[in-house]
Amino acid sequence: MSSTPAHAHHHAHHFKSADHEFESAKQGMWIFLLTEVLFFSGLFVAFGVFRALYPDMFHEAHKMLDWRMGATNTVILITSSLTMAMAVSSVQTGKTTRAVWSLVFTLLLACGFLVVKYFEYSQKIHHGLLPGALFNSEHLTHPKAPLFFSIYFGSTGLHAFHVICGMGVIAWVLKRTANGEFGPNYYTPVEMVGLYWHFVDLVWIYLFPLLYLVG
Amino acid sequence: MSHHDHHSDNEHSGSSHHFILPDKLAYKIAGALLFFTFITVWIGQFDFGKWNFFVAMLIATVKGSLVALFFMGLKYDKKENTVIMIGSLLFFAIFMALTFTDLLFRQPMNINPALLAPPKGASQFKRAWVSSPELLKHGEELFKMQCVSCHGDRGAGDGVAAAALNPKPRNFTLDADWVNGRKPSQVFETLTKGVNAMPSFGSLSLDDRWSLVHYVLALGPDAPKDTDADLVKVGIDPTKEDGGLGGGDKSIPIDTAIDLMAE
């Protein structure tokens, strides 16, 4: 693993400079994140509407979720955001080895998140706390209770899908960082993956209290 | 920590004025995020009623802002990217606000298509105009589906849609100013025909309506009893177990009929 600066990156001809290219990439990334906010917003609106219509049912149903697992995953994601931020700053300052390890830790934390999620989902499936017609639980009697679990699986499932995609792109920049492709002169992909990963953390920061704490 | 401090130890040509998050600051932000996670979980054990939701969202927004400003670097970034971020939240707010505008101004009838279903066949309950634990239980289920949006979870007239209504929905926990009176037959009449902003619920089966009557009356102090004459006035024959209607009033209010035809 080399800690020497990456070889010079040649910006594409339609950009004035490498800086121009970087700023354009970042703006593109932010516009992508805007569409991501809208992607999740449908689920948040559905949560809001059904919670307003059936407040008692939401309160009862949310008690079926294990807040300890949710809190554990919150801690895991926040820590992974820290390691991701450190990976970006390490690449920017030419500390390739440190960047590689930071990305490895980020990947391991993401795996940890999915392991907790696996146990959580198994528990819900075991108790029949499932969306719509699949719902089969004696614990909740409200006729609309399956709705809560549609929202729960819909939003945490979409989020988990983002975690999996994040792991894919982290693995990709990890490989390229280890190959010495990035350094102080060129680190655009690492920073963009970082932005994506922090966004995944950001969504969870709202999902956790909404589903597990307030209900 | 100013922008320029980092400029000096960041000597590369390609992206010379990009902010590099110092480790110390990164640890501080992560520490603050973990601290706020602990706070939001700790605060969750207390019951502040509706405020729990707002407190949880406030803490989440503080955490989210820390992530966006420092980890995502918006604080040091070009302003355009902040505009994009805020723009996305604005679109989200429009989505949320307009959906709720609709929800708040809908008639309860339109929220629940179940209301438009034809009344169920023969009466399940005998002498449904007299309260019983079964009727109360059925009434509670119906109340949760049909009534809470205006009358509130506990029937105190404080549902989400109450804010938009004038006069305000009835507070069932008090024995004051009931427009048509508080005898079961009088409440039955109100429910069947509607009053003020409340639409008619005459499309519900007799059983459903009586169940709701008994449930809402049980939310407040003891109500006066019906005489046989009171029951006859609302079309019930108290000498027959099904009220002399052969299992359910098949007539529906004109408004409901028009809605059904329009569909």
CSV table of C-alpha atoms in Angstrom, one decimal:
chain,number,residue,atom,x,y,z
A,1,MET,CA,0.0,0.0,0.0
A,2,SER,CA,1.6,3.2,-1.1
A,3,SER,CA,1.3,6.5,0.7
A,4,THR,CA,2.8,8.4,-2.1
A,5,PRO,CA,0.5,10.9,-3.8
A,6,ALA,CA,-1.7,9.6,-6.5
A,7,HIS,CA,-0.6,10.1,-10.1
A,8,ALA,CA,-1.9,13.3,-11.7
A,9,HIS,CA,-5.5,13.2,-12.6
A,10,HIS,CA,-6.4,14.8,-15.9
A,11,HIS,CA,-9.7,16.5,-15.9
A,12,ALA,CA,-12.1,16.0,-18.8
A,13,HIS,CA,-11.8,18.4,-21.6
A,14,HIS,CA,-15.2,20.1,-21.1
A,15,PHE,CA,-14.1,21.4,-17.7
A,16,LYS,CA,-11.9,24.5,-17.3
A,17,SER,CA,-9.8,22.9,-14.5
A,18,ALA,CA,-9.7,19.9,-12.1
A,19,ASP,CA,-11.3,22.2,-9.6
A,20,HIS,CA,-14.1,23.0,-11.9
A,21,GLU,CA,-14.6,19.3,-12.5
A,22,PHE,CA,-14.6,18.6,-8.8
A,23,GLU,CA,-17.2,21.3,-8.0
A,24,SER,CA,-19.4,20.1,-10.8
A,25,ALA,CA,-19.3,16.5,-9.6
A,26,LYS,CA,-20.1,17.6,-6.1
A,27,GLN,CA,-23.1,19.7,-7.3
A,28,GLY,CA,-24.3,16.8,-9.3
A,29,MET,CA,-24.0,14.7,-6.2
A,30,TRP,CA,-26.1,17.2,-4.2
A,31,ILE,CA,-28.8,17.2,-6.9
A,32,PHE,CA,-28.8,13.4,-6.7
A,33,LEU,CA,-29.2,13.7,-2.9
A,34,LEU,CA,-32.2,16.0,-3.5
A,35,THR,CA,-33.9,13.3,-5.5
A,36,GLU,CA,-33.1,10.9,-2.6
A,37,VAL,CA,-34.8,13.2,-0.1
A,38,LEU,CA,-37.9,13.2,-2.4
A,39,PHE,CA,-37.6,9.4,-2.7
A,40,PHE,CA,-37.9,9.0,1.1
A,41,SER,CA,-40.4,11.8,1.5
A,42,GLY,CA,-43.3,9.7,0.2
A,43,LEU,CA,-42.7,7.3,3.1
A,44,PHE,CA,-42.5,10.1,5.6
A,45,VAL,CA,-45.7,11.6,4.3
A,46,ALA,CA,-47.4,8.2,4.5
A,47,PHE,CA,-46.1,7.9,8.1
A,48,GLY,CA,-47.5,11.4,8.9
A,49,VAL,CA,-50.9,10.8,7.4
A,50,PHE,CA,-51.5,7.4,8.9
A,51,ARG,CA,-50.2,8.5,12.3
A,52,ALA,CA,-52.6,11.4,12.2
A,53,LEU,CA,-55.5,9.1,11.3
A,54,TYR,CA,-54.8,6.4,13.8
A,55,PRO,CA,-52.7,7.9,16.6
A,56,ASP,CA,-53.6,5.2,19.2
A,57,MET,CA,-52.8,2.4,16.8
A,58,PHE,CA,-49.4,3.9,16.0
A,59,HIS,CA,-48.6,4.3,19.7
A,60,GLU,CA,-49.5,0.7,20.4
A,61,ALA,CA,-47.8,-0.7,17.4
A,62,HIS,CA,-44.5,1.1,17.9
A,63,LYS,CA,-44.1,-0.6,21.3
A,64,MET,CA,-43.6,-3.8,19.3
A,65,LEU,CA,-40.3,-2.5,17.9
A,66,ASP,CA,-37.2,-3.0,20.0
A,67,TRP,CA,-35.7,0.5,20.6
A,68,ARG,CA,-32.5,-1.1,21.9
A,69,MET,CA,-31.8,-2.5,18.4
A,70,GLY,CA,-32.7,0.8,16.8
A,71,ALA,CA,-30.4,2.7,19.2
A,72,THR,CA,-27.6,0.2,18.6
A,73,ASN,CA,-27.9,0.8,14.9
A,74,THR,CA,-28.0,4.6,15.4
A,75,VAL,CA,-24.7,4.4,17.3
A,76,ILE,CA,-23.2,2.1,14.6
A,77,LEU,CA,-24.2,4.5,11.8
A,78,ILE,CA,-22.9,7.6,13.6
A,79,THR,CA,-19.6,5.8,14.2
A,80,SER,CA,-19.5,4.8,10.5
A,81,SER,CA,-20.1,8.4,9.5
A,82,LEU,CA,-17.1,9.4,11.6
A,83,THR,CA,-14.9,6.7,10.0
A,84,MET,CA,-16.1,7.8,6.6
A,85,ALA,CA,-15.3,11.5,7.3
A,86,MET,CA,-11.8,10.3,8.4
A,87,ALA,CA,-11.4,8.3,5.2
A,88,VAL,CA,-12.1,11.4,3.2
A,89,SER,CA,-9.8,13.7,5.1
A,90,SER,CA,-7.0,11.0,5.1
A,91,VAL,CA,-7.2,10.8,1.3
A,92,GLN,CA,-7.2,14.6,1.0
A,93,THR,CA,-4.0,14.7,3.1
A,94,GLY,CA,-2.3,11.8,1.3
A,95,LYS,CA,-2.6,9.3,4.2
A,96,THR,CA,-3.5,6.4,2.0
A,97,THR,CA,-3.0,3.6,4.7
A,98,ARG,CA,-5.2,5.5,7.2
A,99,ALA,CA,-7.8,6.1,4.4
A,100,VAL,CA,-7.9,2.4,3.6
A,101,TRP,CA,-8.4,1.4,7.2
A,102,SER,CA,-11.1,4.0,7.7
A,103,LEU,CA,-13.0,2.6,4.8
A,104,VAL,CA,-12.5,-1.0,6.0
A,105,PHE,CA,-14.0,0.1,9.4
A,106,THR,CA,-16.8,1.9,7.7
A,107,LEU,CA,-17.6,-1.4,5.7
A,108,LEU,CA,-17.5,-3.5,8.9
A,109,LEU,CA,-19.8,-1.1,10.7
A,110,ALA,CA,-22.2,-1.2,7.8
A,111,CYS,CA,-22.2,-5.1,8.0
A,112,GLY,CA,-22.9,-4.7,11.8
A,113,PHE,CA,-25.9,-2.5,10.9
A,114,LEU,CA,-27.3,-5.2,8.6
A,115,VAL,CA,-26.7,-8.0,11.2
A,116,VAL,CA,-28.7,-6.1,13.8
A,117,LYS,CA,-31.4,-5.5,11.1
A,118,TYR,CA,-31.4,-9.2,10.3
A,119,PHE,CA,-32.2,-10.1,13.9
A,120,GLU,CA,-34.8,-7.3,14.1
A,121,TYR,CA,-36.6,-8.4,11.0
A,122,SER,CA,-36.4,-12.1,12.1
A,123,GLN,CA,-38.1,-11.2,15.3
A,124,LYS,CA,-40.9,-9.3,13.5
A,125,ILE,CA,-41.4,-12.1,11.0
A,126,HIS,CA,-41.5,-14.6,13.9
A,127,HIS,CA,-44.3,-12.7,15.7
A,128,GLY,CA,-46.3,-12.1,12.5
A,129,LEU,CA,-45.8,-8.4,12.7
A,130,LEU,CA,-45.9,-7.9,8.9
A,131,PRO,CA,-47.3,-5.5,6.4
A,132,GLY,CA,-50.8,-5.7,5.0
A,133,ALA,CA,-52.4,-9.1,4.5
A,134,LEU,CA,-49.2,-10.9,5.8
A,135,PHE,CA,-49.9,-9.5,9.3
A,136,ASN,CA,-50.7,-12.3,11.7
A,137,SER,CA,-50.4,-11.2,15.3
A,138,GLU,CA,-52.5,-11.6,18.4
A,139,HIS,CA,-50.8,-8.7,20.2
A,140,LEU,CA,-52.4,-5.9,18.3
A,141,THR,CA,-56.2,-5.9,17.8
A,142,HIS,CA,-56.6,-2.6,16.0
A,143,PRO,CA,-57.9,-3.4,12.5
A,144,LYS,CA,-55.4,-1.0,10.9
A,145,ALA,CA,-52.3,-2.3,12.8
A,146,PRO,CA,-50.9,-3.9,9.6
A,147,LEU,CA,-50.5,-0.4,8.2
A,148,PHE,CA,-47.8,0.5,10.8
A,149,PHE,CA,-45.8,-2.5,9.7
A,150,SER,CA,-46.2,-1.6,6.0
A,151,ILE,CA,-44.6,1.8,6.9
A,152,TYR,CA,-42.0,0.2,9.1
A,153,PHE,CA,-40.8,-2.4,6.6
A,154,GLY,CA,-41.2,0.1,3.7
A,155,SER,CA,-39.0,2.8,5.2
A,156,THR,CA,-36.4,0.7,7.0
A,157,GLY,CA,-36.3,-1.6,4.0
A,158,LEU,CA,-35.6,1.2,1.6
A,159,HIS,CA,-33.0,2.5,4.1
A,160,ALA,CA,-31.4,-0.9,4.3
A,161,PHE,CA,-31.2,-1.0,0.5
A,162,HIS,CA,-29.3,2.3,0.6
A,163,VAL,CA,-26.9,0.8,3.2
A,164,ILE,CA,-26.3,-2.1,0.9
A,165,CYS,CA,-25.7,0.2,-2.1
A,166,GLY,CA,-23.4,2.3,0.1
A,167,MET,CA,-21.4,-0.8,1.0
A,168,GLY,CA,-21.0,-1.5,-2.7
A,169,VAL,CA,-19.6,2.0,-3.5
A,170,ILE,CA,-17.5,2.0,-0.4
A,171,ALA,CA,-15.9,-1.3,-1.5
A,172,TRP,CA,-15.3,0.2,-4.9
A,173,VAL,CA,-13.4,3.3,-3.6
A,174,LEU,CA,-11.6,1.1,-1.0
A,175,LYS,CA,-10.2,-0.9,-3.8
A,176,ARG,CA,-9.2,2.2,-5.8
A,177,THR,CA,-7.7,3.9,-2.7
A,178,ALA,CA,-5.7,0.7,-2.0
A,179,ASN,CA,-4.4,0.9,-5.6
A,180,GLY,CA,-3.1,4.3,-4.9
A,181,GLU,CA,-5.5,6.0,-7.4
A,182,PHE,CA,-6.5,8.8,-5.0
A,183,GLY,CA,-4.5,11.4,-3.2
A,184,PRO,CA,-4.5,15.2,-2.4
A,185,ASN,CA,-4.8,16.0,-6.1
A,186,TYR,CA,-7.7,13.8,-6.9
A,187,TYR,CA,-10.2,12.3,-4.5
A,188,THR,CA,-13.6,13.1,-6.0
A,189,PRO,CA,-15.1,9.6,-5.9
A,190,VAL,CA,-14.1,9.2,-2.2
A,191,GLU,CA,-15.7,12.5,-1.2
A,192,MET,CA,-18.9,11.7,-3.3
A,193,VAL,CA,-19.3,8.3,-1.6
A,194,GLY,CA,-18.7,10.0,1.7
A,195,LEU,CA,-21.6,12.4,0.9
A,196,TYR,CA,-23.9,9.5,0.1
A,197,TRP,CA,-22.9,7.6,3.2
A,198,HIS,CA,-23.6,10.6,5.5
A,199,PHE,CA,-27.0,11.0,3.8
A,200,VAL,CA,-27.8,7.4,4.7
A,201,ASP,CA,-26.9,8.3,8.3
A,202,LEU,CA,-29.1,11.4,8.1
A,203,VAL,CA,-32.2,9.4,7.0
A,204,TRP,CA,-31.7,7.0,9.9
A,205,ILE,CA,-31.4,9.9,12.3
A,206,TYR,CA,-35.1,10.7,11.5
A,207,LEU,CA,-36.3,7.1,11.1
A,208,PHE,CA,-35.0,6.0,14.5
A,209,PRO,CA,-37.0,8.4,16.7
A,210,LEU,CA,-40.1,8.3,14.5
A,211,LEU,CA,-40.5,4.6,14.4
A,212,TYR,CA,-38.9,3.3,17.6
A,213,LEU,CA,-39.3,6.2,20.1
A,214,VAL,CA,-42.4,8.2,19.3
A,215,GLY,CA,-44.4,5.9,17.1
B,1,MET,CA,-11.3,27.4,13.0
B,2,SER,CA,-11.1,29.6,10.0
B,3,HIS,CA,-11.0,28.6,6.4
B,4,HIS,CA,-7.5,29.9,5.9
B,5,ASP,CA,-5.8,27.9,8.6
B,6,HIS,CA,-6.5,24.8,6.6
B,7,HIS,CA,-5.5,26.4,3.3
B,8,SER,CA,-1.9,26.6,4.4
B,9,ASP,CA,-1.5,22.9,5.3
B,10,ASN,CA,-3.4,21.9,2.3
B,11,GLU,CA,-1.0,22.6,-0.5
B,12,HIS,CA,-2.2,20.9,-3.6
B,13,SER,CA,-2.8,22.4,-6.9
B,14,GLY,CA,-6.0,20.7,-8.1
B,15,SER,CA,-8.4,21.6,-5.4
B,16,SER,CA,-6.5,24.2,-3.4
B,17,HIS,CA,-9.3,25.7,-1.3
B,18,HIS,CA,-11.2,22.7,-0.3
B,19,PHE,CA,-11.9,22.4,3.4
B,20,ILE,CA,-10.4,19.3,5.1
B,21,LEU,CA,-12.3,18.3,8.2
B,22,PRO,CA,-9.7,18.2,11.1
B,23,ASP,CA,-9.8,14.9,13.2
B,24,LYS,CA,-10.5,16.8,16.4
B,25,LEU,CA,-13.6,18.5,14.9
B,26,ALA,CA,-14.8,15.1,13.5
B,27,TYR,CA,-14.5,13.5,16.9
B,28,LYS,CA,-16.4,16.4,18.5
B,29,ILE,CA,-19.2,16.1,16.0
B,30,ALA,CA,-19.5,12.3,16.4
B,31,GLY,CA,-19.4,12.8,20.2
B,32,ALA,CA,-22.2,15.4,20.0
B,33,LEU,CA,-24.3,13.0,17.7
B,34,LEU,CA,-23.9,10.2,20.2
B,35,PHE,CA,-24.7,12.5,23.1
B,36,PHE,CA,-28.0,13.7,21.4
B,37,THR,CA,-28.8,10.0,20.6
B,38,PHE,CA,-28.6,9.3,24.3
B,39,ILE,CA,-30.7,12.4,25.1
B,40,THR,CA,-33.5,11.5,22.7
B,41,VAL,CA,-33.7,7.9,24.0
B,42,TRP,CA,-33.6,9.1,27.7
B,43,ILE,CA,-36.2,11.7,27.1
B,44,GLY,CA,-38.4,9.1,25.4
B,45,GLN,CA,-39.2,7.5,28.7
B,46,PHE,CA,-41.1,10.5,29.9
B,47,ASP,CA,-44.6,11.2,28.6
B,48,PHE,CA,-45.2,14.8,27.5
B,49,GLY,CA,-48.2,13.9,25.3
B,50,LYS,CA,-48.0,15.5,21.9
B,51,TRP,CA,-44.7,17.2,22.8
B,52,ASN,CA,-42.7,13.9,22.7
B,53,PHE,CA,-43.0,14.1,18.9
B,54,PHE,CA,-41.8,17.6,18.6
B,55,VAL,CA,-38.9,17.2,21.1
B,56,ALA,CA,-37.8,14.0,19.2
B,57,MET,CA,-38.0,15.9,15.8
B,58,LEU,CA,-36.1,18.9,17.2
B,59,ILE,CA,-33.2,16.7,18.5
B,60,ALA,CA,-33.2,14.8,15.2
B,61,THR,CA,-33.0,18.1,13.3
B,62,VAL,CA,-30.1,19.3,15.5
B,63,LYS,CA,-28.3,15.9,14.7
B,64,GLY,CA,-29.1,16.1,11.1
B,65,SER,CA,-27.8,19.7,10.9
B,66,LEU,CA,-24.5,18.6,12.4
B,67,VAL,CA,-24.1,15.9,9.9
B,68,ALA,CA,-25.0,18.2,7.0
B,69,LEU,CA,-22.9,21.1,8.1
B,70,PHE,CA,-19.7,19.3,9.2
B,71,PHE,CA,-19.6,15.7,7.9
B,72,MET,CA,-21.1,16.7,4.6
B,73,GLY,CA,-19.2,20.0,4.7
B,74,LEU,CA,-22.0,22.4,3.8
B,75,LYS,CA,-20.6,24.9,6.2
B,76,TYR,CA,-17.5,25.2,4.1
B,77,ASP,CA,-19.0,24.5,0.8
B,78,LYS,CA,-20.3,26.7,-2.0
B,79,LYS,CA,-23.7,28.2,-1.1
B,80,GLU,CA,-25.4,26.5,-4.2
B,81,ASN,CA,-25.2,23.1,-2.5
B,82,THR,CA,-26.9,24.5,0.6
B,83,VAL,CA,-29.6,25.9,-1.6
B,84,ILE,CA,-30.1,22.5,-3.2
B,85,MET,CA,-30.3,20.8,0.2
B,86,ILE,CA,-32.7,23.4,1.5
B,87,GLY,CA,-34.7,23.2,-1.8
B,88,SER,CA,-35.1,19.4,-1.3
B,89,LEU,CA,-36.5,20.0,2.2
B,90,LEU,CA,-38.8,22.7,0.8
B,91,PHE,CA,-40.2,20.3,-1.8
B,92,PHE,CA,-40.7,17.8,1.0
B,93,ALA,CA,-42.5,20.4,3.1
B,94,ILE,CA,-44.9,21.3,0.2
B,95,PHE,CA,-45.6,17.6,-0.2
B,96,MET,CA,-46.3,17.2,3.5
B,97,ALA,CA,-48.3,20.4,3.9
B,98,LEU,CA,-50.6,20.0,0.9
B,99,THR,CA,-51.3,16.4,1.8
B,100,PHE,CA,-52.3,17.5,5.3
B,101,THR,CA,-54.4,20.4,4.0
B,102,ASP,CA,-56.5,17.9,2.2
B,103,LEU,CA,-56.6,15.5,5.2
B,104,LEU,CA,-57.8,18.3,7.5
B,105,PHE,CA,-60.6,19.5,5.3
B,106,ARG,CA,-61.9,16.1,4.2
B,107,GLN,CA,-65.3,15.1,5.5
B,108,PRO,CA,-64.8,12.0,7.6
B,109,MET,CA,-67.2,10.2,5.2
B,110,ASN,CA,-64.6,10.5,2.4
B,111,ILE,CA,-61.7,9.3,4.6
B,112,ASN,CA,-63.3,6.0,5.2
B,113,PRO,CA,-64.7,4.3,2.1
B,114,ALA,CA,-66.1,1.7,4.5
B,115,LEU,CA,-68.8,4.2,5.2
B,116,LEU,CA,-70.1,3.9,1.7
B,117,ALA,CA,-70.5,0.2,2.0
B,118,PRO,CA,-74.1,-0.9,2.1
B,119,PRO,CA,-75.5,-1.5,5.6
B,120,LYS,CA,-74.9,-5.0,6.9
B,121,GLY,CA,-77.9,-7.4,6.7
B,122,ALA,CA,-79.8,-8.5,9.7
B,123,SER,CA,-79.2,-7.0,13.1
B,124,GLN,CA,-76.4,-8.7,15.0
B,125,PHE,CA,-77.4,-7.2,18.3
B,126,LYS,CA,-80.8,-7.6,20.1
B,127,ARG,CA,-82.3,-4.4,21.5
B,128,ALA,CA,-79.3,-2.4,20.3
B,129,TRP,CA,-80.8,0.8,21.8
B,130,VAL,CA,-79.9,-0.5,25.2
B,131,SER,CA,-76.2,-0.3,26.0
B,132,SER,CA,-74.2,-3.5,26.5
B,133,PRO,CA,-70.5,-4.4,26.8
B,134,GLU,CA,-70.6,-5.9,23.3
B,135,LEU,CA,-72.1,-2.8,21.8
B,136,LEU,CA,-69.6,-0.6,23.6
B,137,LYS,CA,-66.7,-2.7,22.3
B,138,HIS,CA,-68.0,-2.5,18.8
B,139,GLY,CA,-68.6,1.3,19.2
B,140,GLU,CA,-65.0,1.8,20.4
B,141,GLU,CA,-63.7,0.1,17.2
B,142,LEU,CA,-65.9,2.2,15.0
B,143,PHE,CA,-65.1,5.4,16.9
B,144,LYS,CA,-61.3,4.8,16.4
B,145,MET,CA,-61.9,4.5,12.6
B,146,GLN,CA,-64.6,7.0,11.9
B,147,CYS,CA,-64.5,9.7,14.6
B,148,VAL,CA,-61.1,10.4,16.0
B,149,SER,CA,-60.0,12.7,13.2
B,150,CYS,CA,-62.4,15.3,14.5
B,151,HIS,CA,-63.5,14.2,18.0
B,152,GLY,CA,-60.0,13.1,19.1
B,153,ASP,CA,-58.7,9.9,20.6
B,154,ARG,CA,-60.5,10.4,23.9
B,155,GLY,CA,-63.6,12.1,22.4
B,156,ALA,CA,-62.6,15.5,23.8
B,157,GLY,CA,-63.3,17.2,20.5
B,158,ASP,CA,-59.6,17.8,19.8
B,159,GLY,CA,-58.9,15.6,16.8
B,160,VAL,CA,-56.4,16.7,14.1
B,161,ALA,CA,-59.2,18.1,11.9
B,162,ALA,CA,-60.8,20.0,14.9
B,163,ALA,CA,-58.6,23.1,14.3
B,164,ALA,CA,-60.2,23.6,10.9
B,165,LEU,CA,-63.8,23.3,12.1
B,166,ASN,CA,-66.3,25.9,13.4
B,167,PRO,CA,-68.3,25.2,15.5
B,168,LYS,CA,-65.8,22.8,17.2
B,169,PRO,CA,-66.6,19.1,17.3
B,170,ARG,CA,-68.5,17.9,20.3
B,171,ASN,CA,-66.5,17.2,23.5
B,172,PHE,CA,-68.1,13.9,24.6
B,173,THR,CA,-66.5,14.0,28.1
B,174,LEU,CA,-68.7,17.0,29.1
B,175,ASP,CA,-72.5,17.2,29.7
B,176,ALA,CA,-72.9,20.7,28.3
B,177,ASP,CA,-74.7,22.2,25.2
B,178,TRP,CA,-75.5,19.0,23.3
B,179,VAL,CA,-77.3,20.4,20.3
B,180,ASN,CA,-80.1,17.8,20.2
B,181,GLY,CA,-79.8,16.6,23.8
B,182,ARG,CA,-78.0,13.6,25.5
B,183,LYS,CA,-80.6,10.9,25.4
B,184,PRO,CA,-79.4,7.9,23.4
B,185,SER,CA,-82.3,8.5,20.9
B,186,GLN,CA,-81.3,12.1,20.5
B,187,VAL,CA,-77.6,11.3,19.9
B,188,PHE,CA,-78.8,8.6,17.5
B,189,GLU,CA,-80.7,11.2,15.6
B,190,THR,CA,-77.7,13.6,15.4
B,191,LEU,CA,-75.5,10.8,14.1
B,192,THR,CA,-78.1,9.7,11.5
B,193,LYS,CA,-78.8,13.2,10.2
B,194,GLY,CA,-75.6,15.1,10.9
B,195,VAL,CA,-75.3,18.5,12.6
B,196,ASN,CA,-73.3,21.6,11.8
B,197,ALA,CA,-70.0,20.5,10.2
B,198,MET,CA,-70.7,16.8,11.0
B,199,PRO,CA,-72.0,14.9,8.0
B,200,SER,CA,-74.7,12.3,8.2
B,201,PHE,CA,-73.6,8.8,9.2
B,202,GLY,CA,-77.0,7.4,8.2
B,203,SER,CA,-75.2,5.0,5.8
B,204,LEU,CA,-73.9,3.0,8.8
B,205,SER,CA,-76.0,0.1,9.9
B,206,LEU,CA,-78.4,0.6,12.8
B,207,ASP,CA,-76.1,-1.6,15.0
B,208,ASP,CA,-73.1,0.5,14.1
B,209,ARG,CA,-74.9,3.7,14.9
B,210,TRP,CA,-76.3,2.5,18.2
B,211,SER,CA,-72.8,1.2,19.2
B,212,LEU,CA,-71.4,4.6,18.5
B,213,VAL,CA,-74.1,6.3,20.5
B,214,HIS,CA,-73.5,4.1,23.6
B,215,TYR,CA,-69.7,4.5,23.2
B,216,VAL,CA,-69.7,8.3,23.1
B,217,LEU,CA,-72.2,8.6,25.9
B,218,ALA,CA,-70.1,6.3,28.0
B,219,LEU,CA,-67.2,8.8,27.6
B,220,GLY,CA,-69.0,11.4,29.6
B,221,PRO,CA,-71.2,11.6,32.8
B,222,ASP,CA,-74.4,9.4,33.0
B,223,ALA,CA,-76.9,10.3,30.3
B,224,PRO,CA,-80.7,10.5,30.7
B,225,LYS,CA,-82.6,7.4,29.6
B,226,ASP,CA,-85.0,7.0,26.7
B,227,THR,CA,-88.7,6.4,27.2
B,228,ASP,CA,-90.5,4.2,24.7
B,229,ALA,CA,-92.0,7.3,23.2
B,230,ASP,CA,-88.5,8.7,22.6
B,231,LEU,CA,-87.6,5.5,20.7
B,232,VAL,CA,-90.8,5.5,18.6
B,233,LYS,CA,-89.9,9.1,17.6
B,234,VAL,CA,-86.7,7.9,15.9
B,235,GLY,CA,-88.5,5.0,14.2
B,236,ILE,CA,-87.7,2.2,16.7
B,237,ASP,CA,-90.4,-0.2,17.9
B,238,PRO,CA,-89.1,-1.0,21.4
B,239,THR,CA,-91.5,-4.0,21.6
B,240,LYS,CA,-89.5,-5.9,18.9
B,241,GLU,CA,-86.0,-7.1,19.4
B,242,ASP,CA,-84.8,-5.8,16.1
B,243,GLY,CA,-86.6,-2.5,16.6
B,244,GLY,CA,-89.3,-3.4,14.0
B,245,LEU,CA,-87.1,-2.5,11.1
B,246,GLY,CA,-86.3,-6.0,9.9
B,247,GLY,CA,-82.6,-5.8,10.4
B,248,GLY,CA,-81.3,-2.4,9.3
B,249,ASP,CA,-82.6,0.8,7.9
B,250,LYS,CA,-81.9,0.5,4.2
B,251,SER,CA,-82.4,4.2,3.4
B,252,ILE,CA,-79.4,6.4,2.9
B,253,PRO,CA,-79.1,10.2,3.0
B,254,ILE,CA,-79.4,12.1,-0.3
B,255,ASP,CA,-75.7,13.3,-0.1
B,256,THR,CA,-74.5,9.8,0.2
B,257,ALA,CA,-76.7,8.6,-2.6
B,258,ILE,CA,-75.3,11.4,-4.9
B,259,ASP,CA,-71.8,10.5,-4.0
B,260,LEU,CA,-72.5,6.8,-4.8
B,261,MET,CA,-74.0,7.8,-8.2
B,262,ALA,CA,-71.1,10.1,-9.0
B,263,GLU,CA,-68.6,7.2,-8.5
